[in-house]
Tab-separated table of C-alpha atoms in Angstrom:
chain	number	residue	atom	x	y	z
D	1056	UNK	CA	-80.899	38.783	-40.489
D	1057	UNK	CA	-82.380	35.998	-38.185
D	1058	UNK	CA	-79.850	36.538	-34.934
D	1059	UNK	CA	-81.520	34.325	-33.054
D	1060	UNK	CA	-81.146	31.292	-35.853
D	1061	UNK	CA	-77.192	32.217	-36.315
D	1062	UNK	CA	-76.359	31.581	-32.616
D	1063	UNK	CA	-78.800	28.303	-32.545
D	1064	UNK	CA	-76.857	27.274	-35.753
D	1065	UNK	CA	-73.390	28.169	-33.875
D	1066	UNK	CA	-74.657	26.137	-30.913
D	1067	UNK	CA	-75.379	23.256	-33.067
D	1068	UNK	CA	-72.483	23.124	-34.186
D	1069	UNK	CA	-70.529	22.904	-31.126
D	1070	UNK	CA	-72.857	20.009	-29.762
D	1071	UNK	CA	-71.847	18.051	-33.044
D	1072	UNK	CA	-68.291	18.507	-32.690
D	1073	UNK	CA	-68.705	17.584	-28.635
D	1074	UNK	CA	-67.341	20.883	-28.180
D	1075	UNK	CA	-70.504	22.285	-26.662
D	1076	UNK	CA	-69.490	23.806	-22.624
D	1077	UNK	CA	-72.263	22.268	-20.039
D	1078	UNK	CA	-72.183	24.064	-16.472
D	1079	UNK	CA	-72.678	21.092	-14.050
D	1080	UNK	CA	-74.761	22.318	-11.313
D	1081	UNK	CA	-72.528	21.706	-8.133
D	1082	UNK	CA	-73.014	23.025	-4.467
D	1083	UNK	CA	-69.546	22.459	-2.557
D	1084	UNK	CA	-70.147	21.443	0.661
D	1085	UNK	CA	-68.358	23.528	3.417
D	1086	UNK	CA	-65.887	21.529	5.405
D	1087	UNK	CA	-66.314	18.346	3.561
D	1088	UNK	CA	-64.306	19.223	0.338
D	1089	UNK	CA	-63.855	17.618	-2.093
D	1090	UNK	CA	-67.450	16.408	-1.798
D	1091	UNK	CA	-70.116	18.275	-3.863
D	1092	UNK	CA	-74.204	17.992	-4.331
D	1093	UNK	CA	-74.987	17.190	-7.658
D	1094	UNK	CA	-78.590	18.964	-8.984
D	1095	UNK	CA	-79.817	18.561	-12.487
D	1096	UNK	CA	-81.353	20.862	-14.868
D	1097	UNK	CA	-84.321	21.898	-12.650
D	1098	UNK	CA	-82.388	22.138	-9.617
D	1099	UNK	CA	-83.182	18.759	-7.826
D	1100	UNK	CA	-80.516	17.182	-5.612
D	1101	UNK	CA	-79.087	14.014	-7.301
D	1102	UNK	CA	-76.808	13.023	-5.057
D	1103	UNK	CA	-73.458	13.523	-3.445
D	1104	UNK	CA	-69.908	13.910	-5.915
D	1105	UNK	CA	-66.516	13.862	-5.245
D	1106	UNK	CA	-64.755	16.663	-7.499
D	1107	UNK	CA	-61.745	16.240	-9.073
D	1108	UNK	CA	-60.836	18.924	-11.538
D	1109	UNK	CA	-60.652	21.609	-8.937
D	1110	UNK	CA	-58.122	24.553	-9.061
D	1111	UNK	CA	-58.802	25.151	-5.163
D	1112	UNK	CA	-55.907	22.903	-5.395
D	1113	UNK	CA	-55.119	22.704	-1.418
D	1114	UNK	CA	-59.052	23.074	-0.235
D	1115	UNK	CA	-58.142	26.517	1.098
D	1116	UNK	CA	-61.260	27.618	-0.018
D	1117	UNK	CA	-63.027	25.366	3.048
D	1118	UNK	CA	-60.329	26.203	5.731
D	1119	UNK	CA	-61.656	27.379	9.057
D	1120	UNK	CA	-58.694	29.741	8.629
D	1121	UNK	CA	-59.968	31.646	5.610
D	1122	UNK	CA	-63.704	31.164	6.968
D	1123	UNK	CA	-63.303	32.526	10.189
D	1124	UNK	CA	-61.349	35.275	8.609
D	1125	UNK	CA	-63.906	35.966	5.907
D	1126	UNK	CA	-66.640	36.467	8.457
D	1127	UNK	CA	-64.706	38.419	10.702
D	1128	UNK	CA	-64.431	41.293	7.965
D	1129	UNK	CA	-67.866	41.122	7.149
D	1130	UNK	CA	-68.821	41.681	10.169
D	1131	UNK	CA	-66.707	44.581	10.479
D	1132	UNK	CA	-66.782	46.217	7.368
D	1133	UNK	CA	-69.863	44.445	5.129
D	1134	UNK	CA	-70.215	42.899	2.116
D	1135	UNK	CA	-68.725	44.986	-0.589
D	1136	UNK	CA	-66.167	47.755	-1.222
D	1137	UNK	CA	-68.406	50.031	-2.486
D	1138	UNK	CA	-66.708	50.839	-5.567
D	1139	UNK	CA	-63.873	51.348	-6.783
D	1140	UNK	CA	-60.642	52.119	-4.610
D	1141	UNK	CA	-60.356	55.538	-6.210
D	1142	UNK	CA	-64.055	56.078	-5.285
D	1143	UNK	CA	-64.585	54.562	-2.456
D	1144	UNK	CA	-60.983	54.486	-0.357
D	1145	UNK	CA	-59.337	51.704	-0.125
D	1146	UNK	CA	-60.158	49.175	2.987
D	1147	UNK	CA	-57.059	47.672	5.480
D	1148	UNK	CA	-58.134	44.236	4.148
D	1149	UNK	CA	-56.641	45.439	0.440
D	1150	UNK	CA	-53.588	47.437	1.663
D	1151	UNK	CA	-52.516	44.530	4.236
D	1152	UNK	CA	-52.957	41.386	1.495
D	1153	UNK	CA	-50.689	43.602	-0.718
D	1154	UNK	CA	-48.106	43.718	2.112
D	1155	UNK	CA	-48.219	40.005	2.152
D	1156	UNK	CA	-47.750	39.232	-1.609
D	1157	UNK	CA	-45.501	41.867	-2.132
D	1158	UNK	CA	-43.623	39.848	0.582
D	1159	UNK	CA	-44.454	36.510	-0.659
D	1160	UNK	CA	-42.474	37.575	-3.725
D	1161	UNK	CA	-39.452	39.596	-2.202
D	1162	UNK	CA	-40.714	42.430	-4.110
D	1163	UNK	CA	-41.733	46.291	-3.169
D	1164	UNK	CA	-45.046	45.961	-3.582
D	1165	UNK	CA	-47.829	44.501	-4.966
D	1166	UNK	CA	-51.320	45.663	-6.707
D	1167	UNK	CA	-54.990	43.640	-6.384
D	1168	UNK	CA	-57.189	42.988	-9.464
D	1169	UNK	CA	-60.590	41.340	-9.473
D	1170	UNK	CA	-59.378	38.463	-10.767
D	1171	UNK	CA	-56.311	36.524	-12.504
D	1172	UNK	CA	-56.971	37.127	-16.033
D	1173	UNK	CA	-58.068	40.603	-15.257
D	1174	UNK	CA	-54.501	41.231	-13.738
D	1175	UNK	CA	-52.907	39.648	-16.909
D	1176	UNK	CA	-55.177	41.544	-19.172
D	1177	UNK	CA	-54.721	45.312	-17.638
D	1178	UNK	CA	-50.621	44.566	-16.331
D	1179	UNK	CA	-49.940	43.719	-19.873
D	1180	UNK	CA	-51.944	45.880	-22.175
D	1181	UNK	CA	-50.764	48.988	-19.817
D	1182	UNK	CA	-47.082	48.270	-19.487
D	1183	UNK	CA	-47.215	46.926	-23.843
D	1184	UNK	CA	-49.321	50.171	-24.770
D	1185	UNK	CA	-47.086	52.747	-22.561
D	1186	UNK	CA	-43.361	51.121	-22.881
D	1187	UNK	CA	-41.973	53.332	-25.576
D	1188	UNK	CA	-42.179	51.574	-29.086
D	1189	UNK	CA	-42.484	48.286	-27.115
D	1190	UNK	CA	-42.316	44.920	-28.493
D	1191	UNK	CA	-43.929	41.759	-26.680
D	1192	UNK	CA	-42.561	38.475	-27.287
D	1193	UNK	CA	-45.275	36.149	-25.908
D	1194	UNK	CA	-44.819	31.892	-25.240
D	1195	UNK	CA	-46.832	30.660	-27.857
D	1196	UNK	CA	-49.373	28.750	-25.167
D	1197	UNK	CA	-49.596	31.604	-23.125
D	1198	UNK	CA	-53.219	31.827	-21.360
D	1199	UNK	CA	-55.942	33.777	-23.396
D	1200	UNK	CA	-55.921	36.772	-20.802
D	1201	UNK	CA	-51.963	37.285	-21.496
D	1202	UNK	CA	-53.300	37.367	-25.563
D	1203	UNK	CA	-56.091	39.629	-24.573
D	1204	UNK	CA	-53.747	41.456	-22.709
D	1205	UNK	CA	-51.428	42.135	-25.310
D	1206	UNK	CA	-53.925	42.523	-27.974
D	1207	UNK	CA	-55.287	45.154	-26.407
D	1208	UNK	CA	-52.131	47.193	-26.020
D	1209	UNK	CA	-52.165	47.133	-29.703
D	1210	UNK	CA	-48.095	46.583	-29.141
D	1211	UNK	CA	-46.093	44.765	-32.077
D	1212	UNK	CA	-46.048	41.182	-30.803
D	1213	UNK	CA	-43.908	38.206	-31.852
D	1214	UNK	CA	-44.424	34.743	-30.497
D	1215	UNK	CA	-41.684	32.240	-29.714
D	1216	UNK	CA	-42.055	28.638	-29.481
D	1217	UNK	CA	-42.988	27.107	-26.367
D	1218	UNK	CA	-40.763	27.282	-23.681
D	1219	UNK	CA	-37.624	27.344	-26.097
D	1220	UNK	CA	-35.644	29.877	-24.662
D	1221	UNK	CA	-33.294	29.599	-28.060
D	1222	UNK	CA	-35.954	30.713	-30.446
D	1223	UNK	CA	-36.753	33.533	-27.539
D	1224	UNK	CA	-33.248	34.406	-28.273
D	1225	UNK	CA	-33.350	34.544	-31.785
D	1226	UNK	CA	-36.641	36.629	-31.981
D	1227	UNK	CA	-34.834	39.233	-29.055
D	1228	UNK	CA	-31.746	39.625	-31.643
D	1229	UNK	CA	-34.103	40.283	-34.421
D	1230	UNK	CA	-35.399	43.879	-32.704
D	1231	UNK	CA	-33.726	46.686	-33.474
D	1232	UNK	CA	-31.700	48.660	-30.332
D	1233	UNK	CA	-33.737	51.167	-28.031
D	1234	UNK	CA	-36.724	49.562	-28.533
D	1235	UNK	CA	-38.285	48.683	-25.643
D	1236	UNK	CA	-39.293	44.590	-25.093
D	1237	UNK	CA	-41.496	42.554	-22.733
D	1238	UNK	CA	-41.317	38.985	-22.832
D	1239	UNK	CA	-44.535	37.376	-21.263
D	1240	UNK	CA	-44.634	33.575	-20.169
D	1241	UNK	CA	-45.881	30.887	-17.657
D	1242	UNK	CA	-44.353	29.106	-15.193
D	1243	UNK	CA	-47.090	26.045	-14.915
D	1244	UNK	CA	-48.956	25.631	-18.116
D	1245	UNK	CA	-52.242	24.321	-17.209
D	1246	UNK	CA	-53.551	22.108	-19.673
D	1247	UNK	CA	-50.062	20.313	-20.038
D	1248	UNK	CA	-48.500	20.966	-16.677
D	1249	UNK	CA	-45.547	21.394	-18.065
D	1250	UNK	CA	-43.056	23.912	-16.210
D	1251	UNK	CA	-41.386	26.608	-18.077
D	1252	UNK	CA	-37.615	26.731	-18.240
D	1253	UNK	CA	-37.757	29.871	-15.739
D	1254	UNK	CA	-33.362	30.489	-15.680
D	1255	UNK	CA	-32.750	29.791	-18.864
D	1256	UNK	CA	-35.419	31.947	-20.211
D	1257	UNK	CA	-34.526	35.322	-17.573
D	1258	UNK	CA	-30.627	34.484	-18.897
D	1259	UNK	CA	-32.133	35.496	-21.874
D	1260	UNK	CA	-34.583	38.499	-21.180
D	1261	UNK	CA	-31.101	40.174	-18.847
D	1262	UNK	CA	-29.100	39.640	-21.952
D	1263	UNK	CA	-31.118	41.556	-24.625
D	1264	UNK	CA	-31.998	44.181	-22.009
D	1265	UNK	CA	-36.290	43.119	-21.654
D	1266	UNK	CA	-38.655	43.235	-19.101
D	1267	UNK	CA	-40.009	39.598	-18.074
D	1268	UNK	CA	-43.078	38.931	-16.693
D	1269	UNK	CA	-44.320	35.772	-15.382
D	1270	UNK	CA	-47.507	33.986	-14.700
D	1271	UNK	CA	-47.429	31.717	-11.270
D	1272	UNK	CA	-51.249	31.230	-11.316
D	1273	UNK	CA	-51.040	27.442	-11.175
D	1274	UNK	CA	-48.191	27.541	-9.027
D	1275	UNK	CA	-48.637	29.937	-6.137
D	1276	UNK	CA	-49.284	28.167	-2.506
D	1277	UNK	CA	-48.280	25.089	-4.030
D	1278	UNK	CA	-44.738	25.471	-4.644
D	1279	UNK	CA	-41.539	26.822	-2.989
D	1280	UNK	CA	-40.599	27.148	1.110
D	1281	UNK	CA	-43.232	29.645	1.408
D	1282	UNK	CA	-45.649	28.710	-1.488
D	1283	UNK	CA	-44.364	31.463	-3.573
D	1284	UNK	CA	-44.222	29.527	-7.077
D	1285	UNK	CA	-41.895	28.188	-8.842
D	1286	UNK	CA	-39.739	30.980	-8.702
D	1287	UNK	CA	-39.314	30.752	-5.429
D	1288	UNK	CA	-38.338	27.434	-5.146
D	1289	UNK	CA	-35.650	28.058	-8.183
D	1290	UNK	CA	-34.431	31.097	-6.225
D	1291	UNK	CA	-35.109	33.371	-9.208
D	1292	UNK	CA	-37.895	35.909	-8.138
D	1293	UNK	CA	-35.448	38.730	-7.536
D	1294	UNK	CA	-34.611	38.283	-11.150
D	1295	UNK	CA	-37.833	38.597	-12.769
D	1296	UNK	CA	-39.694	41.897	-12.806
D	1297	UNK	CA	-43.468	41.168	-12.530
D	1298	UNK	CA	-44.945	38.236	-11.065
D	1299	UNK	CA	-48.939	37.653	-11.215
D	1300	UNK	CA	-50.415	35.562	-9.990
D	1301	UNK	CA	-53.822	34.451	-8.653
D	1302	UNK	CA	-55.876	34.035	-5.306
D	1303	UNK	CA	-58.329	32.113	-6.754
D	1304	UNK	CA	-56.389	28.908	-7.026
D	1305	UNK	CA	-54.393	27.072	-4.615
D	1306	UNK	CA	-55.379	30.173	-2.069
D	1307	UNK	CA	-59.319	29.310	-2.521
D	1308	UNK	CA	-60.735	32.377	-2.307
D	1309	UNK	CA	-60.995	35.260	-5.260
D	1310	UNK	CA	-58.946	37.537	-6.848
D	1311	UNK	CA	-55.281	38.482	-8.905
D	1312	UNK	CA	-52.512	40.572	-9.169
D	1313	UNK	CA	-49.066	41.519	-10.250
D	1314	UNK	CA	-45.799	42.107	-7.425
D	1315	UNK	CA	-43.087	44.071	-8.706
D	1316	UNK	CA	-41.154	47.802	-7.865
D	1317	UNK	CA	-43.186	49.995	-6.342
D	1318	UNK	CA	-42.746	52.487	-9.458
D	1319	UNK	CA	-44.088	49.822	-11.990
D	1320	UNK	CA	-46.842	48.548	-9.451
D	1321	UNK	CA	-47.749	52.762	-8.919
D	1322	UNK	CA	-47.241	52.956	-12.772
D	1323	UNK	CA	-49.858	50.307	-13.682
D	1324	UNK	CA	-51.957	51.819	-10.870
D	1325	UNK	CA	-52.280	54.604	-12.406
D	1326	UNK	CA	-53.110	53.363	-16.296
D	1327	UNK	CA	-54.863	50.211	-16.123
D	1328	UNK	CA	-58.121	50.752	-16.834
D	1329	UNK	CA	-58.913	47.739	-15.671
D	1330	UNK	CA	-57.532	48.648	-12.044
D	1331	UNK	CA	-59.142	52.277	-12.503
D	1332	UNK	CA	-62.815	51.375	-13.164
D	1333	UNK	CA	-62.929	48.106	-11.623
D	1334	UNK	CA	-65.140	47.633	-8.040
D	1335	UNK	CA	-62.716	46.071	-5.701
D	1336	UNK	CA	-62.396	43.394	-4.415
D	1337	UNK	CA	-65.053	43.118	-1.239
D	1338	UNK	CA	-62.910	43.530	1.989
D	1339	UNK	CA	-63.985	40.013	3.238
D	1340	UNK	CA	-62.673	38.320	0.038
D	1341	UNK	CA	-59.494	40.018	0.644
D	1342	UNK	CA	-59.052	39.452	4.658
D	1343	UNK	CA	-59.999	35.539	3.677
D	1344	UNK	CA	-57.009	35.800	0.785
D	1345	UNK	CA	-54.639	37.317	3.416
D	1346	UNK	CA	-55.182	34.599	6.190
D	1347	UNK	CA	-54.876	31.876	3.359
D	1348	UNK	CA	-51.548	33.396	1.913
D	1349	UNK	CA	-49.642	33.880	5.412
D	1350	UNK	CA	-51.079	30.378	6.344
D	1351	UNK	CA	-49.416	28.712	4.003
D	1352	UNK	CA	-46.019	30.705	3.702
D	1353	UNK	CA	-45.617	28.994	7.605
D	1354	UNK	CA	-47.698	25.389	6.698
D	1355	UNK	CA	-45.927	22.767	4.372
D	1356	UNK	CA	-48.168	19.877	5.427
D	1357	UNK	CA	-51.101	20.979	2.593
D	1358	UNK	CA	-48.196	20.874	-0.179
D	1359	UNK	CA	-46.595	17.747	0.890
D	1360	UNK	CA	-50.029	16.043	1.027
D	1361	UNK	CA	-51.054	17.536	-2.037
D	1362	UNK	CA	-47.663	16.064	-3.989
D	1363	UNK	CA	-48.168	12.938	-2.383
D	1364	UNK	CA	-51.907	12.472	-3.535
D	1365	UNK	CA	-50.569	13.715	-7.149
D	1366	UNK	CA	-47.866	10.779	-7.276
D	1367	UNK	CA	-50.253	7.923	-5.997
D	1368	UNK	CA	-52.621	8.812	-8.477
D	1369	UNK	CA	-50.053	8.989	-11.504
D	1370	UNK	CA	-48.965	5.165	-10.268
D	1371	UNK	CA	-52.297	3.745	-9.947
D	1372	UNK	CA	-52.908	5.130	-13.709
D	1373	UNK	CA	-49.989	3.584	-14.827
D	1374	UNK	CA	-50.061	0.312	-13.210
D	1375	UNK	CA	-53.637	0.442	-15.054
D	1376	UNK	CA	-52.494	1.949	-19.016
D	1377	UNK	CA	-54.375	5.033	-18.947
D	1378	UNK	CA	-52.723	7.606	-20.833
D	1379	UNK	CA	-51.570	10.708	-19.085
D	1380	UNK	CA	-49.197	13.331	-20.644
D	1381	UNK	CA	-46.012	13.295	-18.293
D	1382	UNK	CA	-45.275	16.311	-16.595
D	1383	UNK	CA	-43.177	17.895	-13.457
D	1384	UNK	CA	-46.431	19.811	-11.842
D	1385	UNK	CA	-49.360	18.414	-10.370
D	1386	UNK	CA	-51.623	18.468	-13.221
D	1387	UNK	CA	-52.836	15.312	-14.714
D	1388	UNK	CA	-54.093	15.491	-18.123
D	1389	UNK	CA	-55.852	12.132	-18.820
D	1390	UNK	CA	-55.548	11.719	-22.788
D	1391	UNK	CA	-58.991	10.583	-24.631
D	1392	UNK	CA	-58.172	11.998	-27.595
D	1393	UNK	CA	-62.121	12.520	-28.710
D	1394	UNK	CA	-64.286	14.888	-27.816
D	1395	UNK	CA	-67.625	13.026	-28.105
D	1396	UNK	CA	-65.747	10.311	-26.363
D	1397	UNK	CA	-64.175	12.796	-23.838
D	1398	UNK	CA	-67.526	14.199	-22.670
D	1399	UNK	CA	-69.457	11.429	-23.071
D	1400	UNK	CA	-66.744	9.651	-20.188
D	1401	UNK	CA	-67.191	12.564	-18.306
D	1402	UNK	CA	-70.892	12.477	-18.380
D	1403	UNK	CA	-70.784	8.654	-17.310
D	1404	UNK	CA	-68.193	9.673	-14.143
D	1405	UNK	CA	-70.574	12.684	-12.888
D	1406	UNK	CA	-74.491	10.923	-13.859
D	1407	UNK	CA	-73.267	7.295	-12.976
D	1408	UNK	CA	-70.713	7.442	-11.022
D	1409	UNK	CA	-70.277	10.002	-8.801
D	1410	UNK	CA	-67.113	11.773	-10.005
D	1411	UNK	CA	-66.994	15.185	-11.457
D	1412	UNK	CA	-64.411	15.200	-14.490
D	1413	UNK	CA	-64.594	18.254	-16.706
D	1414	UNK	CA	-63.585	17.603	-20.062
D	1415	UNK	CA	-61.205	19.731	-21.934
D	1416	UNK	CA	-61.917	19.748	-25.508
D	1417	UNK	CA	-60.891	22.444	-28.286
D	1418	UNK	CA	-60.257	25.333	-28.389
D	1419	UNK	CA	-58.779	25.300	-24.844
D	1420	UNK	CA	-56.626	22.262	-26.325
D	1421	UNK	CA	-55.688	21.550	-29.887
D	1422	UNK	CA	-58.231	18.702	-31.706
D	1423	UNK	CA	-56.952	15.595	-31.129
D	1424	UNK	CA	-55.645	16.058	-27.603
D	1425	UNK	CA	-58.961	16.317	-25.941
D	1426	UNK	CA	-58.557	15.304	-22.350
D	1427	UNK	CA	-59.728	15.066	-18.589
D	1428	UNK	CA	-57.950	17.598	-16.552
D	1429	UNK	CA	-57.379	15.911	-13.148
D	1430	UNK	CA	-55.895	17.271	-10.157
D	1431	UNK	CA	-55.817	15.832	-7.049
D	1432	UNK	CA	-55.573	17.501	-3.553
D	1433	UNK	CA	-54.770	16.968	0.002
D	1434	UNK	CA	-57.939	16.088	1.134
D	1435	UNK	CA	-59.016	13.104	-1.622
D	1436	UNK	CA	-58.538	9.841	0.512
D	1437	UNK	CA	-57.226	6.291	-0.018
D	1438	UNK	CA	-60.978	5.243	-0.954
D	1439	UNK	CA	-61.439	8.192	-3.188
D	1440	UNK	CA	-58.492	7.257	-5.510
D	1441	UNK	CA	-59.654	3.578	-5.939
D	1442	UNK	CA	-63.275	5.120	-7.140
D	1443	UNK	CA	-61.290	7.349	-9.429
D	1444	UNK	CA	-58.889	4.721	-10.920
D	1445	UNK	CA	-61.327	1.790	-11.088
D	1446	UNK	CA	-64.128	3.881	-12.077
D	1447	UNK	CA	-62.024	5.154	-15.205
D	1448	UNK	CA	-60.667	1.220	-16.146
D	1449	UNK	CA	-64.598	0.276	-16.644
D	1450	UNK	CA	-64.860	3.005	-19.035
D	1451	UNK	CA	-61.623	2.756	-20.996
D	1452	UNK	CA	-62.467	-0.754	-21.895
D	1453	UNK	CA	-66.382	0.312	-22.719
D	1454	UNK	CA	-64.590	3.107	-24.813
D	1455	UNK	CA	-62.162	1.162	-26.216
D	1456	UNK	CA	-59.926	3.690	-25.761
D	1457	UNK	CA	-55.871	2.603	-26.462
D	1458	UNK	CA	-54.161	1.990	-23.039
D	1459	UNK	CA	-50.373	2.999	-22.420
D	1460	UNK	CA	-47.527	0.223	-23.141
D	1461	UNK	CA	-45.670	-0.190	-19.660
């Protein structure tokens, strides 16, 4: 067999479909986020971009806060971790971020991953592999790392319809007694925005005796008194029994894990490969995650900027008939609806006009829903916002692209 012809036909493929992924080359710029250097193919500067697809949501990931803390632990304790906690030891920097997220969450404790969907992926294949005889009922849009997750565990697995806490319901009544049963979902779905039905759903999970487990990775820092999720600011995170969540998001730095009871936090500990064999996370990376999660359980002026910036965006597209899906959260998903058309706009905004746009085309979204994933932040300015909207009128007209009926 000719490998190398089978992935350049595979790759061909994608670029017909305009499905093909292109890494732009960006250098952030510290302290002047959300501006970005733009370098081509070779590496040559082409100019200055503002970003707007980020999912350093708050621009935590340029405070002085997390900087200065970041370089204070590597200059006490290095660059990496050495290994793995059981290897190595584990550093301050790890124990005293768990303290805070366990805290965050009202919850005993808390356990570090290397990353979100790492957390997702060794949480729920160890609790769905070791639960006796356990059955996961999974949202039907949950993120890839909660299917990996549970694919892994080689669990039974039924899916309910999205966010339909009824059909939940009906699947839970379906298992038979003693059995035991996890029911996975989101809080903020990403490439909607749409926010999960969190009561109504735990209502559910207390009734039929299951463990729930929620993702907050789109809404942690950015939601609640103390930035604890949605959750939080539904007063419901004593009733759920893992949160996970991410520090690579709105707290700009690197990182996941899961808060819970200190025996199911010790339990996973002790399983997860993925926890087990995994370096951790360099002490720096966690002292930098710590000083951005306490910062913002005391600061509300990032999310009330942030929510702000979200709603004068949403007008300006309106007043204009660009399409964007509704939704509660601050996601705005700007609906092309074709993917050669969806990249090519996005190619136009980042080579033409100085605006970085990702496009979202399938499989991340269904075909026929392809989109640009915009999310605005606290520190995109008055001026910014014009580019952005005026910038996106030029090519909806070049496109000829159907405009929203006021």
């Amino acid at each position: 067999m000719n490998y190398d012809a089978f992935f350049n036909d595979s790759l061909d493929d994608l670029r017909s479909q305009g499905n093909y992924r292109v890494f732009a080359n960006l250098e952030r710029k510290a302290g002047q986020f959300p501006r970005a250097t733009f370098r081509d193919g070779e590496g040559e500067e082409q100019g200055e971009v503002t970003v707007w697809c980020s999912n350093d949501y708050l621009g935590m990931g340029q405070n002085p806060i997390v900087l200065d803390a970041m370089c204070d632990a590597v200059q006490s304790c290095g660059a990496g971790a050495g290994g793995t906690r059981n290897i190595s030891g584990t550093n301050r920097h790890h124990v005293e971020l768990e303290q805070e997220l366990a805290d965050l969450h009202g919850k005993e404790d808390a356990l570090l991953f290397t990353s979100g969907y790492v957390s997702n992926w060794a949480a729920l294949g160890t609790l769905a592999a070791r639960l006796p005889n356990c059955v996961v009922l999974s949202d039907s849009l949950n993120h890839a790392s909660m299917i990996e997750g549970i694919r892994h565990s080689r669990a039974d697995k039924m899916l309910w319809k999205h966010n339909d806490p009824e059909d939940l319901d009906q699947k839970l009544s379906q298992i038979e007694p003693g059995r035991a049963k996890l029911v996975a979902f989101e809080s903020v779905y990403s490439m909607d925005g749409d926010i999960a039905p969190i009561a109504e759903i735990l209502d559910v999970c207390e009734k039929h005796g299951a463990l729930s487990y929620i993702d907050e990775v789109h809404a942690v820092g950015l939601y609640g008194p103390r930035g604890g999720g949605i959750a939080e600011r539904e007063g419901l995170m004593d009733r759920i029994d893992v949160i996970e969540g991410t520090l690579g998001k709105a707290y700009g730095v690197m990182g996941g894990y899961i808060s819970a009871s200190t025996a199911l936090c010790d339990f996973v500990r002790s399983f997860a490969s993925g926890f087990i064999f995994s370096t951790a996370l360099p002490p720096a990376v966690a002292a930098g995650a710590c000083a951005s999660v306490r910062h913002l359980k005391r600061s509300e002026m990032e999310r009330a900027r942030h929510q702000e910036r979200v709603n004068t965006v949403r007008r300006r597209l309106d007043a204009l008939g660009i399409p964007h899906q509704p939704n509660p959260s601050h996601i705005i998903p700007v609906m092309v609806g074709d993917a050669v058309k969806c990249k090519m706009i996005s190619d136009v905004l980042l080579e033409q006009c100085g605006v970085y746009i990702q496009p979202i085309n399938y499989p991340t979204v269904p075909v026929g829903t392809e989109r640009l994933r915009i999310t605005p932040g606290p520190l995109h300015t008055d001026a910014d916002i014009d580019h952005l909207v005026n910038s996106l009128n030029a090519l909806w007209s070049q496109c000829a692209l159907a405009r929203a009926v006021a």
